[in-house]
Tab-separated table of C-alpha atoms in Angstrom:
chain	number	residue	atom	x	y	z
A	1	MET	CA	-83.942	5.528	23.034
A	2	SER	CA	-82.565	2.500	21.190
A	3	GLN	CA	-81.899	4.518	18.028
A	4	TRP	CA	-79.670	6.863	20.036
A	5	LEU	CA	-77.581	3.946	21.249
A	6	VAL	CA	-76.800	2.757	17.696
A	7	PRO	CA	-73.887	4.568	16.016
A	8	GLN	CA	-74.546	5.675	12.449
A	9	LEU	CA	-71.759	4.061	10.430
A	10	PRO	CA	-71.807	1.719	7.416
A	11	SER	CA	-71.940	-1.586	9.327
A	12	LEU	CA	-75.496	-1.300	10.620
A	13	VAL	CA	-77.541	-4.495	10.695
A	14	ASN	CA	-79.552	-4.826	7.466
A	15	SER	CA	-80.096	-7.282	4.654
A	16	GLU	CA	-76.953	-6.138	2.874
A	17	THR	CA	-74.461	-6.327	5.735
A	18	ASP	CA	-76.101	-9.196	7.557
A	19	PRO	CA	-77.502	-11.463	4.823
A	20	ARG	CA	-77.570	-14.582	6.968
A	21	GLY	CA	-79.580	-13.007	9.764
A	22	SER	CA	-76.870	-13.716	12.309
A	23	TYR	CA	-78.101	-11.153	14.856
A	24	PRO	CA	-80.743	-13.584	16.252
A	25	TRP	CA	-77.893	-15.995	16.995
A	26	LEU	CA	-76.214	-13.338	19.076
A	27	CYS	CA	-79.468	-12.698	20.922
A	28	GLY	CA	-79.897	-16.412	21.493
A	29	VAL	CA	-76.430	-16.882	22.987
A	30	LEU	CA	-76.804	-13.869	25.252
A	31	SER	CA	-80.320	-14.919	26.281
A	32	LEU	CA	-78.951	-18.228	27.567
A	33	TYR	CA	-76.327	-16.312	29.498
A	34	ALA	CA	-78.936	-13.908	30.896
A	35	ALA	CA	-81.138	-16.771	32.110
A	36	ALA	CA	-78.246	-18.427	33.961
A	37	PHE	CA	-77.139	-15.101	35.392
A	38	LEU	CA	-80.605	-14.225	36.723
A	39	ILE	CA	-80.906	-17.627	38.379
A	40	TYR	CA	-77.569	-17.101	40.083
A	41	ALA	CA	-78.586	-13.595	41.162
A	42	GLU	CA	-81.739	-14.835	42.866
A	43	THR	CA	-80.197	-17.855	44.564
A	44	CYS	CA	-76.472	-17.634	45.281
A	45	ALA	CA	-75.233	-14.073	44.743
A	46	PHE	CA	-73.896	-12.583	47.967
A	47	THR	CA	-71.155	-10.519	49.528
A	48	TRP	CA	-71.116	-9.230	53.077
A	49	ASP	CA	-70.487	-5.617	52.056
A	50	GLU	CA	-73.760	-5.365	50.158
A	51	SER	CA	-75.644	-5.637	53.458
A	52	TYR	CA	-74.961	-2.049	54.454
A	53	HIS	CA	-76.222	-0.874	51.043
A	54	LEU	CA	-79.399	-2.877	51.658
A	55	LEU	CA	-79.768	-1.543	55.191
A	56	ALA	CA	-79.252	2.022	53.955
A	57	ALA	CA	-81.927	1.510	51.301
A	58	GLN	CA	-84.285	0.076	53.919
A	59	LEU	CA	-83.716	3.101	56.145
A	60	MET	CA	-84.235	5.483	53.223
A	61	GLY	CA	-87.487	3.734	52.387
A	62	ALA	CA	-88.595	4.394	55.950
A	63	GLY	CA	-87.901	8.121	55.552
A	64	ARG	CA	-84.350	8.358	56.942
A	65	ARG	CA	-81.887	10.560	55.036
A	66	PRO	CA	-78.314	9.438	54.318
A	67	TYR	CA	-75.602	11.678	55.772
A	68	ILE	CA	-78.196	13.701	57.697
A	69	ASP	CA	-79.705	10.843	59.737
A	70	PHE	CA	-77.039	8.132	59.474
A	71	CYS	CA	-73.525	7.566	58.184
A	72	PHE	CA	-73.378	6.353	54.572
A	73	PRO	CA	-70.057	7.158	52.852
A	74	GLN	CA	-71.306	6.485	49.346
A	75	SER	CA	-72.957	8.492	46.603
A	76	PRO	CA	-76.631	7.674	47.193
A	77	LEU	CA	-78.416	7.207	43.852
A	78	ASN	CA	-78.236	3.395	43.779
A	79	ALA	CA	-79.428	3.179	47.393
A	80	TYR	CA	-82.381	5.450	46.600
A	81	TRP	CA	-83.214	3.243	43.621
A	82	ASN	CA	-83.099	0.120	45.801
A	83	ALA	CA	-85.237	1.855	48.426
A	84	GLY	CA	-87.930	2.666	45.888
A	85	CYS	CA	-87.904	-0.841	44.415
A	86	MET	CA	-88.142	-2.537	47.817
A	87	ARG	CA	-90.885	-0.194	48.953
A	88	VAL	CA	-92.995	-1.324	45.990
A	89	LEU	CA	-91.948	-4.977	45.656
A	90	GLY	CA	-91.029	-5.964	49.219
A	91	GLN	CA	-88.147	-5.762	51.697
A	92	SER	CA	-86.053	-8.586	50.299
A	93	TRP	CA	-82.492	-8.773	48.986
A	94	ARG	CA	-83.904	-10.526	45.921
A	95	VAL	CA	-85.529	-7.323	44.676
A	96	PRO	CA	-82.303	-5.292	44.299
A	97	HIS	CA	-80.558	-8.405	43.010
A	98	ALA	CA	-83.089	-8.782	40.201
A	99	PHE	CA	-82.685	-5.204	39.022
A	100	ALA	CA	-78.887	-5.246	39.373
A	101	ALA	CA	-78.756	-8.450	37.324
A	102	LEU	CA	-80.941	-6.891	34.623
A	103	PHE	CA	-78.702	-3.825	34.577
A	104	THR	CA	-75.637	-6.038	34.143
A	105	VAL	CA	-77.306	-8.011	31.363
A	106	GLY	CA	-78.138	-4.711	29.685
A	107	ALA	CA	-74.473	-3.705	29.818
A	108	VAL	CA	-73.474	-7.040	28.279
A	109	LEU	CA	-76.022	-6.586	25.492
A	110	LEU	CA	-74.895	-3.038	24.720
A	111	THR	CA	-71.272	-4.189	24.629
A	112	ALA	CA	-71.939	-7.099	22.282
A	113	ASP	CA	-74.296	-5.045	20.120
A	114	PHE	CA	-71.676	-2.323	19.672
A	115	VAL	CA	-69.147	-4.826	18.357
A	116	PHE	CA	-71.719	-6.470	16.090
A	117	ARG	CA	-72.709	-3.156	14.541
A	118	ARG	CA	-69.259	-1.581	14.322
A	119	PHE	CA	-66.882	-4.436	13.536
A	120	PRO	CA	-65.907	-3.873	9.890
A	121	VAL	CA	-65.020	-7.491	8.995
A	122	ARG	CA	-68.381	-8.980	8.044
A	123	ASN	CA	-67.692	-12.695	8.525
A	124	TRP	CA	-66.196	-11.968	11.976
A	125	ARG	CA	-69.004	-9.685	13.128
A	126	LEU	CA	-71.067	-12.289	14.975
A	127	ALA	CA	-68.016	-14.062	16.421
A	128	ALA	CA	-66.469	-10.812	17.656
A	129	ALA	CA	-69.773	-9.728	19.213
A	130	ILE	CA	-70.139	-13.041	21.049
A	131	ALA	CA	-66.532	-12.782	22.227
A	132	ALA	CA	-67.130	-9.270	23.586
A	133	GLY	CA	-70.459	-10.211	25.185
A	134	LEU	CA	-69.211	-13.358	26.872
A	135	GLY	CA	-65.884	-11.720	27.683
A	136	THR	CA	-67.911	-9.254	29.727
A	137	GLY	CA	-70.665	-11.491	31.044
A	138	LEU	CA	-68.518	-14.502	31.959
A	139	ASN	CA	-65.893	-12.386	33.645
A	140	ALA	CA	-65.833	-13.695	37.211
A	141	THR	CA	-65.878	-10.241	38.805
A	142	VAL	CA	-68.818	-9.112	36.670
A	143	PHE	CA	-70.709	-12.332	37.350
A	144	VAL	CA	-70.105	-12.267	41.107
A	145	TYR	CA	-70.537	-8.546	41.825
A	146	GLY	CA	-72.824	-7.416	39.011
A	147	PRO	CA	-76.053	-8.790	40.535
A	148	LEU	CA	-75.511	-7.457	44.055
A	149	ALA	CA	-77.289	-4.601	45.815
A	150	GLN	CA	-74.108	-2.583	45.476
A	151	SER	CA	-73.805	-0.182	42.571
A	152	TYR	CA	-71.751	-2.272	40.134
A	153	GLY	CA	-74.723	-3.341	38.000
A	154	ILE	CA	-76.218	0.102	37.534
A	155	CYS	CA	-72.764	1.592	36.879
A	156	LEU	CA	-71.974	-0.987	34.197
A	157	LEU	CA	-75.226	-0.238	32.375
A	158	ALA	CA	-74.906	3.534	32.741
A	159	LEU	CA	-71.310	3.545	31.478
A	160	ALA	CA	-72.188	1.334	28.518
A	161	ALA	CA	-75.150	3.559	27.640
A	162	ALA	CA	-73.062	6.725	27.993
A	163	PHE	CA	-70.451	5.180	25.697
A	164	ARG	CA	-72.972	4.266	23.014
A	165	ILE	CA	-74.623	7.685	23.066
A	166	THR	CA	-71.309	9.550	23.140
A	167	VAL	CA	-70.057	7.924	19.934
A	168	ARG	CA	-73.364	8.792	18.308
A	169	SER	CA	-73.421	12.396	19.457
A	170	VAL	CA	-70.369	13.536	17.466
A	171	ASP	CA	-72.371	13.285	14.226
A	172	ARG	CA	-75.521	14.947	15.566
A	173	ARG	CA	-76.318	18.604	16.096
A	174	GLY	CA	-77.918	19.989	19.203
A	175	PRO	CA	-77.574	19.309	22.925
A	176	LEU	CA	-79.976	16.365	23.318
A	177	LEU	CA	-77.595	13.459	22.777
A	178	PRO	CA	-74.775	15.074	24.786
A	179	ALA	CA	-77.267	15.678	27.591
A	180	LEU	CA	-78.272	12.001	27.506
A	181	ALA	CA	-74.629	10.915	27.515
A	182	GLY	CA	-73.997	13.219	30.464
A	183	PHE	CA	-77.073	11.904	32.217
A	184	PHE	CA	-75.875	8.308	32.073
A	185	ALA	CA	-72.347	9.307	33.065
A	186	GLY	CA	-73.924	11.165	35.986
A	187	VAL	CA	-76.024	8.134	36.923
A	188	ALA	CA	-72.837	6.069	37.139
A	189	SER	CA	-70.930	8.561	39.295
A	190	ALA	CA	-73.970	9.374	41.459
A	191	SER	CA	-74.306	5.644	42.120
A	192	SER	CA	-70.619	5.081	42.855
A	193	LEU	CA	-67.697	7.490	42.962
A	194	LEU	CA	-65.574	4.676	41.521
A	195	SER	CA	-66.972	5.511	38.073
A	196	ALA	CA	-66.394	9.278	38.300
A	197	ALA	CA	-63.321	9.223	36.027
A	198	ALA	CA	-65.420	8.214	33.020
A	199	ALA	CA	-67.426	11.450	32.862
A	200	PRO	CA	-64.559	13.770	31.789
A	201	VAL	CA	-63.296	11.161	29.307
A	202	PHE	CA	-66.669	11.040	27.540
A	203	LEU	CA	-66.814	14.827	27.403
A	204	VAL	CA	-63.281	15.412	26.132
A	205	TRP	CA	-63.597	12.695	23.486
A	206	MET	CA	-66.966	14.036	22.308
A	207	LEU	CA	-65.665	17.596	21.976
A	208	PHE	CA	-62.379	16.559	20.322
A	209	TYR	CA	-64.026	14.365	17.656
A	210	ASN	CA	-67.106	16.523	17.172
A	211	ARG	CA	-68.171	16.626	13.494
A	212	ALA	CA	-71.542	18.388	13.677
A	213	GLY	CA	-72.954	21.235	15.739
A	214	ARG	CA	-71.329	23.625	18.163
A	215	ARG	CA	-69.031	22.331	20.840
A	216	TRP	CA	-70.261	24.848	23.413
A	217	THR	CA	-73.836	23.682	22.939
A	218	LYS	CA	-72.812	20.077	23.504
A	219	LEU	CA	-70.669	21.028	26.488
A	220	LEU	CA	-73.624	22.775	28.120
A	221	GLY	CA	-75.987	19.888	27.370
A	222	TYR	CA	-73.520	17.346	28.766
A	223	ALA	CA	-72.970	19.382	31.937
A	224	ILE	CA	-76.708	19.724	32.584
A	225	GLY	CA	-77.285	16.029	31.934
A	226	THR	CA	-74.486	15.053	34.296
A	227	ALA	CA	-75.851	17.263	37.077
A	228	VAL	CA	-79.378	15.806	37.048
A	229	PRO	CA	-78.563	12.449	38.758
A	230	TRP	CA	-76.683	14.383	41.451
A	231	THR	CA	-79.827	16.257	42.520
A	232	PRO	CA	-80.228	14.142	45.712
A	233	VAL	CA	-76.669	15.047	46.742
A	234	PHE	CA	-77.298	18.757	46.113
A	235	TRP	CA	-80.400	18.520	48.309
A	236	LEU	CA	-78.526	16.684	51.055
A	237	PHE	CA	-75.677	19.205	50.896
A	238	TRP	CA	-78.230	21.991	51.333
A	239	LEU	CA	-79.601	20.244	54.423
A	240	GLY	CA	-76.239	19.327	55.919
A	241	PRO	CA	-73.100	20.512	54.120
A	242	ARG	CA	-70.718	19.227	56.815
A	243	GLN	CA	-72.312	15.775	56.945
A	244	THR	CA	-72.395	15.469	53.158
A	245	TRP	CA	-68.770	16.565	52.823
A	246	PHE	CA	-67.709	14.110	55.510
A	247	ASN	CA	-69.442	11.122	53.887
A	248	LEU	CA	-68.373	11.832	50.319
A	249	VAL	CA	-64.880	13.263	50.852
A	250	ARG	CA	-63.398	13.220	54.359
A	251	TYR	CA	-64.270	9.614	55.176
A	252	HIS	CA	-62.523	8.348	52.026
A	253	ALA	CA	-59.554	10.672	52.356
A	254	PHE	CA	-58.750	10.030	56.013
A	255	PHE	CA	-60.590	7.037	57.497
A	256	ARG	CA	-60.778	4.194	54.953
A	257	THR	CA	-57.290	3.001	55.917
A	258	LEU	CA	-58.297	2.322	59.527
A	259	TYR	CA	-59.299	-1.236	58.665
A	260	TRP	CA	-56.233	-1.786	56.461
A	261	PRO	CA	-53.147	-0.558	58.375
A	262	GLU	CA	-50.748	-1.851	55.692
A	263	THR	CA	-52.599	-0.113	52.894
A	264	THR	CA	-49.651	0.313	50.530
A	265	ARG	CA	-48.719	-3.353	50.699
A	266	HIS	CA	-52.350	-4.348	50.252
A	267	ASP	CA	-52.732	-2.070	47.229
A	268	LEU	CA	-49.584	-3.417	45.591
A	269	GLU	CA	-50.867	-6.970	46.034
A	270	ILE	CA	-54.195	-6.024	44.453
A	271	LEU	CA	-52.632	-4.118	41.574
A	272	THR	CA	-50.446	-7.111	40.700
A	273	SER	CA	-53.098	-9.784	41.316
A	274	TRP	CA	-53.947	-9.925	37.590
A	275	ILE	CA	-50.774	-11.969	37.169
A	276	ASP	CA	-52.512	-14.856	38.954
A	277	SER	CA	-55.811	-14.414	37.099
A	278	GLY	CA	-56.257	-16.420	33.926
A	279	GLN	CA	-59.247	-14.349	32.890
A	280	GLY	CA	-57.456	-11.096	33.638
A	281	LEU	CA	-54.399	-12.096	31.634
A	282	VAL	CA	-56.387	-13.245	28.605
A	283	LEU	CA	-58.627	-10.178	28.619
A	284	GLY	CA	-55.752	-7.748	29.126
A	285	LEU	CA	-53.386	-9.282	26.567
A	286	LEU	CA	-56.098	-9.546	23.931
A	287	ALA	CA	-57.124	-5.941	24.597
A	288	VAL	CA	-53.530	-4.750	24.118
A	289	ALA	CA	-53.275	-6.793	20.923
A	290	GLY	CA	-56.530	-5.291	19.702
A	291	LEU	CA	-55.412	-1.748	20.422
A	292	LEU	CA	-52.098	-2.299	18.612
A	293	TYR	CA	-53.895	-3.788	15.628
A	294	ILE	CA	-56.306	-0.864	15.401
A	295	ALA	CA	-53.510	1.679	15.635
A	296	ARG	CA	-50.872	0.049	13.430
A	297	GLY	CA	-52.282	-2.913	11.519
A	298	SER	CA	-55.740	-1.923	10.352
A	299	ALA	CA	-56.976	0.272	7.531
A	300	TRP	CA	-60.150	1.188	9.367
A	301	PRO	CA	-61.601	4.681	8.947
A	302	ARG	CA	-60.324	7.283	11.387
A	303	ALA	CA	-63.801	7.804	12.850
A	304	LEU	CA	-64.186	4.091	13.545
A	305	LYS	CA	-60.741	3.834	15.117
A	306	ALA	CA	-61.600	6.742	17.411
A	307	GLU	CA	-64.536	4.832	18.899
A	308	PHE	CA	-62.283	1.936	19.856
A	309	TYR	CA	-59.695	4.357	21.190
A	310	LEU	CA	-62.423	5.701	23.464
A	311	CYS	CA	-62.666	2.201	24.979
A	312	ALA	CA	-58.949	2.305	25.704
A	313	TRP	CA	-59.133	5.769	27.273
A	314	LEU	CA	-62.059	4.731	29.456
A	315	ALA	CA	-60.324	1.553	30.626
A	316	ALA	CA	-57.139	3.486	31.388
A	317	ALA	CA	-58.885	6.340	33.213
A	318	LEU	CA	-61.091	4.059	35.295
A	319	SER	CA	-58.143	1.802	36.163
A	320	ALA	CA	-56.028	4.743	37.269
A	321	TRP	CA	-58.909	6.200	39.283
A	322	VAL	CA	-59.894	3.063	41.182
A	323	GLY	CA	-56.253	1.999	41.476
A	324	ARG	CA	-55.454	5.084	43.514
A	325	ALA	CA	-58.162	4.334	46.089
A	326	HIS	CA	-56.623	3.416	49.440
A	327	PRO	CA	-57.314	0.650	49.965
A	328	THR	CA	-58.285	-0.571	46.513
A	329	PHE	CA	-59.832	-3.950	45.666
A	330	SER	CA	-59.858	-6.102	42.556
A	331	ARG	CA	-63.641	-5.838	42.244
A	332	TYR	CA	-63.347	-2.089	41.684
A	333	PHE	CA	-61.843	-2.813	38.256
A	334	VAL	CA	-65.090	-4.452	37.137
A	335	LEU	CA	-66.084	-1.130	35.559
A	336	THR	CA	-63.319	-1.480	32.956
A	337	VAL	CA	-64.392	-4.932	31.749
A	338	PRO	CA	-66.869	-3.964	28.963
A	339	PHE	CA	-64.354	-1.625	27.346
A	340	LEU	CA	-61.521	-4.121	27.607
A	341	ALA	CA	-63.823	-6.807	26.187
A	342	ILE	CA	-64.524	-4.690	23.105
A	343	LEU	CA	-60.801	-4.275	22.467
A	344	SER	CA	-60.145	-7.942	23.241
A	345	ALA	CA	-62.602	-8.987	20.517
A	346	VAL	CA	-60.473	-7.015	18.053
A	347	GLY	CA	-57.323	-8.604	19.469
A	348	LEU	CA	-58.799	-12.070	19.072
A	349	TYR	CA	-59.566	-11.322	15.422
A	350	ALA	CA	-56.095	-9.900	14.816
A	351	ILE	CA	-54.363	-13.003	16.198
A	352	ALA	CA	-56.747	-15.680	14.932
A	353	SER	CA	-56.966	-14.275	11.411
A	354	ARG	CA	-53.182	-14.492	11.090
A	355	VAL	CA	-52.968	-18.020	12.516
A	356	LEU	CA	-56.108	-19.643	11.128
A	357	GLY	CA	-57.228	-17.253	8.429
A	358	ALA	CA	-59.870	-14.545	8.460
A	359	ASP	CA	-62.665	-16.920	7.417
A	360	ARG	CA	-62.484	-19.224	10.484
A	361	PRO	CA	-63.805	-17.279	13.485
A	362	ARG	CA	-65.724	-20.041	15.225
A	363	TRP	CA	-62.974	-22.003	16.959
A	364	PRO	CA	-61.015	-19.080	18.438
A	365	VAL	CA	-64.179	-17.625	19.948
A	366	LEU	CA	-65.235	-21.018	21.250
A	367	LEU	CA	-61.812	-21.579	22.835
A	368	VAL	CA	-61.772	-18.199	24.583
A	369	SER	CA	-65.383	-18.613	25.749
A	370	VAL	CA	-64.588	-22.031	27.237
A	371	LEU	CA	-61.558	-20.605	29.049
A	372	PHE	CA	-63.696	-17.825	30.510
A	373	ALA	CA	-66.409	-20.307	31.484
A	374	PHE	CA	-63.895	-22.488	33.343
A	375	GLY	CA	-62.436	-19.452	35.073
A	376	LEU	CA	-65.906	-18.403	36.170
A	377	GLY	CA	-66.717	-21.916	37.362
A	378	LYS	CA	-63.595	-21.972	39.512
A	379	SER	CA	-64.499	-18.635	41.106
A	380	LEU	CA	-68.063	-19.720	41.832
A	381	TYR	CA	-66.852	-22.979	43.339
A	382	GLU	CA	-64.560	-21.086	45.691
A	383	ARG	CA	-67.555	-18.975	46.823
A	384	ARG	CA	-70.013	-21.858	47.121
A	385	ASP	CA	-70.513	-21.431	50.876
A	386	LEU	CA	-71.205	-17.679	50.680
A	387	ASN	CA	-74.901	-16.889	50.343
A	388	TRP	CA	-77.795	-15.152	52.059
A	389	SER	CA	-79.307	-18.363	53.452
A	390	VAL	CA	-76.719	-18.444	56.269
A	391	TYR	CA	-77.756	-15.011	57.516
A	392	GLU	CA	-81.424	-15.778	57.032
A	393	ARG	CA	-81.123	-18.667	59.493
A	394	LEU	CA	-79.296	-16.426	61.952
A	395	ALA	CA	-81.868	-13.656	61.559
A	396	ASN	CA	-84.734	-16.084	62.185
A	397	LYS	CA	-83.134	-17.181	65.447
A	398	VAL	CA	-82.541	-13.569	66.501
A	399	ASP	CA	-86.202	-12.821	65.836
A	400	GLN	CA	-87.276	-15.813	67.925
A	401	VAL	CA	-85.403	-14.698	71.056
A	402	THR	CA	-85.744	-10.901	70.785
A	403	PRO	CA	-88.940	-8.919	71.522
A	404	ARG	CA	-89.901	-6.792	68.558
A	405	ASN	CA	-89.029	-3.382	69.987
A	406	ALA	CA	-86.134	-4.482	72.204
A	407	PRO	CA	-82.618	-3.093	71.542
A	408	LEU	CA	-80.471	-5.458	69.485
A	409	LEU	CA	-76.678	-5.571	69.119
A	410	ALA	CA	-75.969	-6.916	65.652
A	411	ASN	CA	-74.621	-5.826	62.286
A	412	GLU	CA	-76.017	-4.845	58.911
A	413	PRO	CA	-77.182	-8.232	57.526
A	414	ILE	CA	-79.145	-9.031	60.692
A	415	TYR	CA	-80.685	-5.566	60.993
A	416	PHE	CA	-81.771	-5.734	57.368
A	417	LEU	CA	-83.202	-9.257	57.458
A	418	THR	CA	-85.039	-8.743	60.755
A	419	LYS	CA	-86.318	-5.343	59.551
A	420	ARG	CA	-85.176	-3.734	62.805
A	421	THR	CA	-83.919	-0.166	62.960
A	422	PRO	CA	-80.335	-0.144	64.292
A	423	PRO	CA	-79.564	1.913	67.393
A	424	PRO	CA	-78.074	5.331	66.504
A	425	GLY	CA	-74.542	4.928	65.161
A	426	PHE	CA	-74.887	1.212	64.361
A	427	GLU	CA	-75.943	1.673	60.723
A	428	LEU	CA	-72.392	1.121	59.423
A	429	PHE	CA	-70.080	-1.413	61.060
A	430	TYR	CA	-66.987	0.094	59.417
A	431	SER	CA	-67.468	3.454	61.137
A	432	HIS	CA	-66.755	2.221	64.680
A	433	LYS	CA	-63.004	2.766	64.382
A	434	VAL	CA	-63.438	6.395	63.387
A	435	ASN	CA	-62.502	8.665	66.282
A	436	LEU	CA	-63.980	12.157	66.218
A	437	PRO	CA	-64.597	14.771	68.900
A	438	PRO	CA	-67.877	13.943	70.723
A	439	VAL	CA	-69.882	16.788	69.200
A	440	GLU	CA	-68.740	16.009	65.654
A	441	ALA	CA	-69.203	12.258	66.142
A	442	ALA	CA	-72.803	12.859	67.189
A	443	GLN	CA	-73.375	15.066	64.154
A	444	MET	CA	-71.925	12.419	61.821
A	445	HIS	CA	-73.832	9.589	63.597
A	446	ILE	CA	-70.648	7.725	64.467
A	447	ILE	CA	-70.178	5.704	67.622
A	448	SER	CA	-66.770	4.462	68.718
A	449	GLY	CA	-65.832	0.938	69.718
A	450	ALA	CA	-65.263	2.065	73.309
A	451	GLU	CA	-68.773	3.511	73.499
A	452	ILE	CA	-70.249	0.316	72.095
A	453	LYS	CA	-68.497	-1.683	74.807
A	454	ARG	CA	-69.846	0.653	77.477
A	455	GLN	CA	-73.395	0.302	76.158
A	456	VAL	CA	-73.147	-3.489	75.966
A	457	GLN	CA	-71.828	-3.840	79.498
A	458	SER	CA	-74.491	-1.477	80.813
A	459	GLY	CA	-77.138	-4.021	79.793
A	460	MET	CA	-78.597	-1.870	77.054
A	461	PHE	CA	-79.184	-4.713	74.568
A	462	ALA	CA	-81.751	-7.451	75.060
A	463	THR	CA	-79.928	-9.615	72.519
A	464	ALA	CA	-76.329	-9.579	71.335
A	465	TYR	CA	-75.119	-11.172	68.106
A	466	SER	CA	-71.479	-11.554	67.096
A	467	CYS	CA	-69.261	-13.685	64.889
A	468	ASP	CA	-66.009	-12.376	66.391
A	469	ASP	CA	-64.567	-14.402	69.295
A	470	ASP	CA	-62.312	-11.533	70.376
A	471	GLU	CA	-65.292	-9.175	70.446
A	472	ILE	CA	-67.336	-11.660	72.488
A	473	ASP	CA	-64.542	-11.923	75.059
A	474	ASP	CA	-63.920	-8.175	75.110
A	475	TYR	CA	-67.580	-7.378	75.743
A	476	GLY	CA	-67.912	-10.190	78.276
A	477	LEU	CA	-71.093	-11.513	76.681
A	478	GLU	CA	-70.803	-14.884	78.441
A	479	LYS	CA	-71.121	-13.103	81.801
A	480	LEU	CA	-73.884	-10.693	80.740
A	481	TYR	CA	-76.452	-13.149	79.372
A	482	THR	CA	-78.023	-16.321	80.677
A	483	GLN	CA	-78.633	-18.031	77.335
A	484	HIS	CA	-76.807	-18.333	74.076
A	485	VAL	CA	-76.648	-20.478	70.965
A	486	ASP	CA	-73.846	-21.029	68.467
A	487	MET	CA	-74.907	-21.076	64.817
A	488	GLU	CA	-72.993	-20.805	61.539
A	489	ASP	CA	-69.748	-19.826	63.314
A	490	CYS	CA	-71.595	-17.012	65.115
A	491	SER	CA	-73.135	-16.665	68.569
A	492	ILE	CA	-76.438	-15.214	69.751
A	493	TYR	CA	-76.864	-14.188	73.413
A	494	TRP	CA	-80.102	-13.272	75.172
A	495	GLY	CA	-81.604	-13.179	78.665
A	496	LEU	CA	-79.745	-10.466	80.557
A	497	LYS	CA	-78.561	-11.434	84.026
A	498	LYS	CA	-80.152	-9.405	86.806
């Protein structure tokens, strides 16, 4: 597999092009990063939204089917992967975190390795590779969201692998490499629809720059490879076409805005938030400088330029795709970071070589790396109080006061940590504002807020958990239960009044 990820151009690592053996230095730098990243993943990494991915994986591991048995408006491959891992290694958030962190590290390595092997200026090769690797790995969004149970980690790795294989496939005959490129592009899109825009870019670029073999053969191989990771979706569509269509298409087209009434204003704020991001500005400006240098200032071979242009096309296509999501969020743009980092390494060379000379790469790379490290440190400091330990304490208290098989009113983190199956319709908190006709709502496993209130006030739940004061007042929990405790800005009620 590794030989397929290495493009076949003159700057391969060997005794002639790398006489000082600098590649081990690159591995050493990235190994230090990987160690720190894995520690963070297993101790502090957290976001509330990952809890419904974890709960979905837990339900899948118990035999429940997404779409058919519960609402899950995501492409399911990453959740199936997490389900399999947790079934073997234990029902803990640390298991998906470990694999997601390894996937992210793999993406960082592939990014840095590409620059090391393809950068044509020999004395800048190591520096540019470190700049690309750390520009990806120290990016705050990558560092914060890459190790989560959500699909960002697996998508980053799959996109990086698809990129490396695609640039290799244009010089190879036969359908095997295109099929592998399609497979990894399919893995990314089948794990998250946010990465779907990359698949056609890989294909068009591969066919346009093809230098060996028949284009139709490669097109067929790519299409078959892309379809393989979508097999679970084809199976689910066969079982329930309406449910599958609702979760993958209708929910996103019509219901995502329910929680963000001012979607246009929100999206404009997100799309302009890079202005306030030091990391975003540095990465973006260096990437633009790199692209301009490649196009107008370099004498690189056309084939080599095309590979860097592919990075630009991928970054542009993914940005346009995730930018049109309503609502969109800054973390969605994490998928563009490896490709921008590759271009930014070129931009750093173009600027630094003019200012300091082409033979002094160390200080510019060190300066940029320090800036990224400080930016990351600031982001982590701002998130210092967000971690799984808070919910673990809450879940332990819920377990203490709730009989094992008693109905529980809670949300995804508590259901997951207590290993309790949610009541029907409670698998996804965000679905409660969706209003559908009763028959369709039952088919889609959606329960409205009004129905939840009716169930709560009927005394259905032995224990009620909430962190929303308005919700507590609306449900009248103080009047329904005899005991309660306040913990971590949340409340737990138990002991129904008779």
